Amino acid sequence: MRNVYLDYSATTPVKEEVLNEMIPYFTEKFGNPSSLYDKGLESKDAITEARERVASLINASAGEVFFTAGGTESDNWAVFGSAEALKSKGNHIITTKIEHHAMLHSCEFLEKQGYEITYLSIDKDGYISLDELEKAITDKTVLISIMMVNNEIGTVQPIKEACAIAKKHGVLFHTDAVQALGNVEIDVKDLGIDLMSMSSHKIYGPKGTGALYIRKGVRIANYLHGGAQENRKRAGTENLPGIIGFGKAAELSKANFENHVKHCSELRNYLKDRIINEIPDTYVNGTMEHRHPGNLNITFKYIEGESILLLLNQFGISVSTGSACSSTSLNPSHVLTALGVPVEMIHGTIRFTVGDFTTKEDIDYVVENLKTIVSRLRELSPVNSMKGW
Ligand SMILES: *Cc1c(COP(=O)(O)O)cnc(C)c1O
């Protein structure tokens, strides 16, 4: 049986070049980067190079990149670090209804501590309103956090304009760029970002490694306390192989950027066109205009996404419903809810995300199986006969 992985937004395989650079750092090059003998210095130098590679991908200076244990830690650090550092200024944070749970649940935690959080809505295309953003700012606002690219519907937000608004009002601006990294052009200087979360395993690097970009001059409180690692900002012996892998993945991502975007968007568009043209009652969620090149989010009316997922799985095809993080819960996706998709249609939604290893043959295989699965499920569906749905 063929194996087709169409869930690159959940995670990606580690590329061979990445793995090859990592391996020595598990074995002979195992020195603690804080040690002062050659074995330690060798590790320290390797981390410096990885930091430069990540910085180069986003046009930052190496000194502005702080390695973490992934996107989740970076989001938590950005929110809690800003809130703590600016608590004398205020207790209000602005974010959106469509953030990743790493951001939403961190904000909800702060809400319980007495913080006030404004959750911006999105329009039918999936964009926030800059007007709503500016009106939400008060003199108590300490942070604005708007994700660059959404993980479910792939929408790219107007980050540069949102940054300008934040700057005008003297408010810190953070963006969760985990899905954006390697998929849309990111120039932190041009965009005017203060804080930005990144993750390695979404760009063909290893899991458990990420980074927080902290613009020079921006002060936030530390999140992990202990040793003096990461310029005294993030304690804990460095995940050496992970960081080396992230650095290599960032270098490859920069070198392959245009090919990657072209390859993904062509296959994604081909998948979209085939599904929309060959399977009736299917709808794309979110705009196709400013969108993650590999993301396709489709509602199949009258049937359960969960059933589609399980049947596709029997044919060796991996996709996700709405959001990977809610795949074990029955709650309808908060992103599709914010987009205004009716709850019964949310339950019929599948997220397909293509990546560097996806081929046209993979897409054809998926569409052929999907056609059979969808028509079979619809025959069985009790709501099949419902009219005016
Ligand atoms: C995957 C993801 C995260 C979490 O990153 P981890 O490295 O898995 O902790 C955060 N935000 C977004 C948008 C993501 O897609």
Coordinates of N, CA and C and ligand atoms in Angstrom, one line a residue, residues 9-11 69-75 98-103 147 149-152 176-180 197-202 206-210 325 351, ligand 1:
S9 N 1.7 20.3 8.4 CA 1.5 21.4 9.4 C 1.5 20.8 10.8
A10 N 1.3 19.5 10.9 CA 1.4 18.9 12.2 C 2.8 18.7 12.6
T11 N 3.6 18.1 11.7 CA 5.0 18.0 11.8 C 5.6 17.5 10.5
A69 N 12.6 25.1 23.8 CA 12.3 23.7 23.5 C 11.1 23.6 22.5
G70 N 10.9 24.7 21.7 CA 9.8 24.6 20.7 C 8.9 25.8 20.7
G71 N 8.0 25.7 19.8 CA 7.0 26.8 19.6 C 6.2 27.1 20.8
T72 N 5.8 26.0 21.5 CA 5.0 26.2 22.7 C 5.7 27.0 23.8
E73 N 6.9 26.6 24.0 CA 7.7 27.3 25.0 C 7.9 28.8 24.6
S74 N 8.2 29.0 23.3 CA 8.4 30.4 22.9 C 7.2 31.2 23.1
D75 N 6.0 30.7 22.7 CA 4.7 31.4 22.9 C 4.5 31.7 24.4
I98 N -8.1 33.0 16.9 CA -7.6 31.8 16.1 C -6.2 31.4 16.4
E99 N -5.7 31.9 17.5 CA -4.3 31.5 17.9 C -4.2 30.0 18.2
H100 N -3.0 29.5 18.1 CA -2.7 28.1 18.5 C -3.0 28.0 20.0
H101 N -3.3 26.8 20.5 CA -3.6 26.7 21.9 C -2.4 27.1 22.8
A102 N -1.2 27.0 22.3 CA 0.0 27.5 23.1 C -0.2 28.9 23.5
M103 N -0.8 29.7 22.7 CA -1.1 31.1 23.0 C -2.4 31.2 23.7
M147 N -0.9 35.8 15.4 CA -0.1 34.8 14.7 C 0.1 35.2 13.2
V149 N 0.8 33.1 10.5 CA 0.0 32.2 9.6 C -0.7 31.2 10.5
N150 N -2.0 31.1 10.2 CA -2.8 30.2 11.0 C -2.6 28.7 10.6
N151 N -2.6 27.9 11.6 CA -2.2 26.4 11.4 C -3.4 25.6 10.8
E152 N -4.6 26.1 10.9 CA -5.7 25.3 10.4 C -6.1 25.8 9.0
D176 N 3.3 34.6 16.6 CA 3.6 33.2 16.5 C 3.8 32.9 15.0
A177 N 5.1 32.7 14.7 CA 5.4 32.5 13.3 C 5.8 31.0 13.0
V178 N 5.3 30.1 13.8 CA 5.6 28.7 13.7 C 5.2 28.2 12.3
Q179 N 4.0 28.5 11.8 CA 3.6 28.0 10.5 C 4.1 28.9 9.4
A180 N 4.5 30.1 9.7 CA 5.0 31.0 8.7 C 6.4 30.7 8.3
S197 N 7.8 33.7 17.7 CA 8.0 32.3 18.1 C 8.3 31.5 16.8
M198 N 9.2 30.5 17.0 CA 9.6 29.6 15.9 C 9.7 28.2 16.4
S199 N 9.5 27.2 15.5 CA 9.7 25.9 15.9 C 10.5 25.1 14.8
S200 N 11.3 24.2 15.2 CA 12.1 23.5 14.3 C 11.4 22.4 13.5
H201 N 10.5 21.7 14.2 CA 9.9 20.4 13.6 C 8.9 20.7 12.5
K202 N 8.6 22.0 12.3 CA 7.7 22.3 11.2 C 8.4 22.7 9.9
P206 N 14.4 18.8 13.8 CA 13.9 17.8 14.9 C 12.9 18.5 15.8
K207 N 12.1 17.6 16.5 CA 11.1 18.1 17.5 C 11.8 18.5 18.8
G208 N 11.1 19.3 19.5 CA 11.6 19.7 20.8 C 12.6 20.8 20.8
T209 N 12.7 21.5 19.7 CA 13.6 22.7 19.5 C 12.9 23.8 18.8
G210 N 13.1 25.0 19.3 CA 12.5 26.2 18.7 C 13.3 27.4 19.1
C325 N -4.4 19.4 17.2 CA -4.5 19.4 18.7 C -5.9 19.1 19.2
R351 N -8.2 19.0 7.1 CA -7.0 19.8 6.7 C -6.0 18.9 6.0
Ligands
LIG1 C1 3.0 23.6 16.0 C2 2.6 24.9 16.4 C3 3.0 25.4 17.7 C4 3.7 24.6 18.7 O1 5.0 24.3 18.4 P1 5.8 23.1 19.1 O2 7.2 23.2 18.6 O3 5.1 21.9 18.6 O4 5.6 23.3 20.6 C5 2.7 26.7 18.0 N1 2.0 27.5 17.1 C6 1.7 27.1 15.9 C7 1.0 28.0 15.0 C8 2.0 25.8 15.5 O5 1.6 25.4 14.3

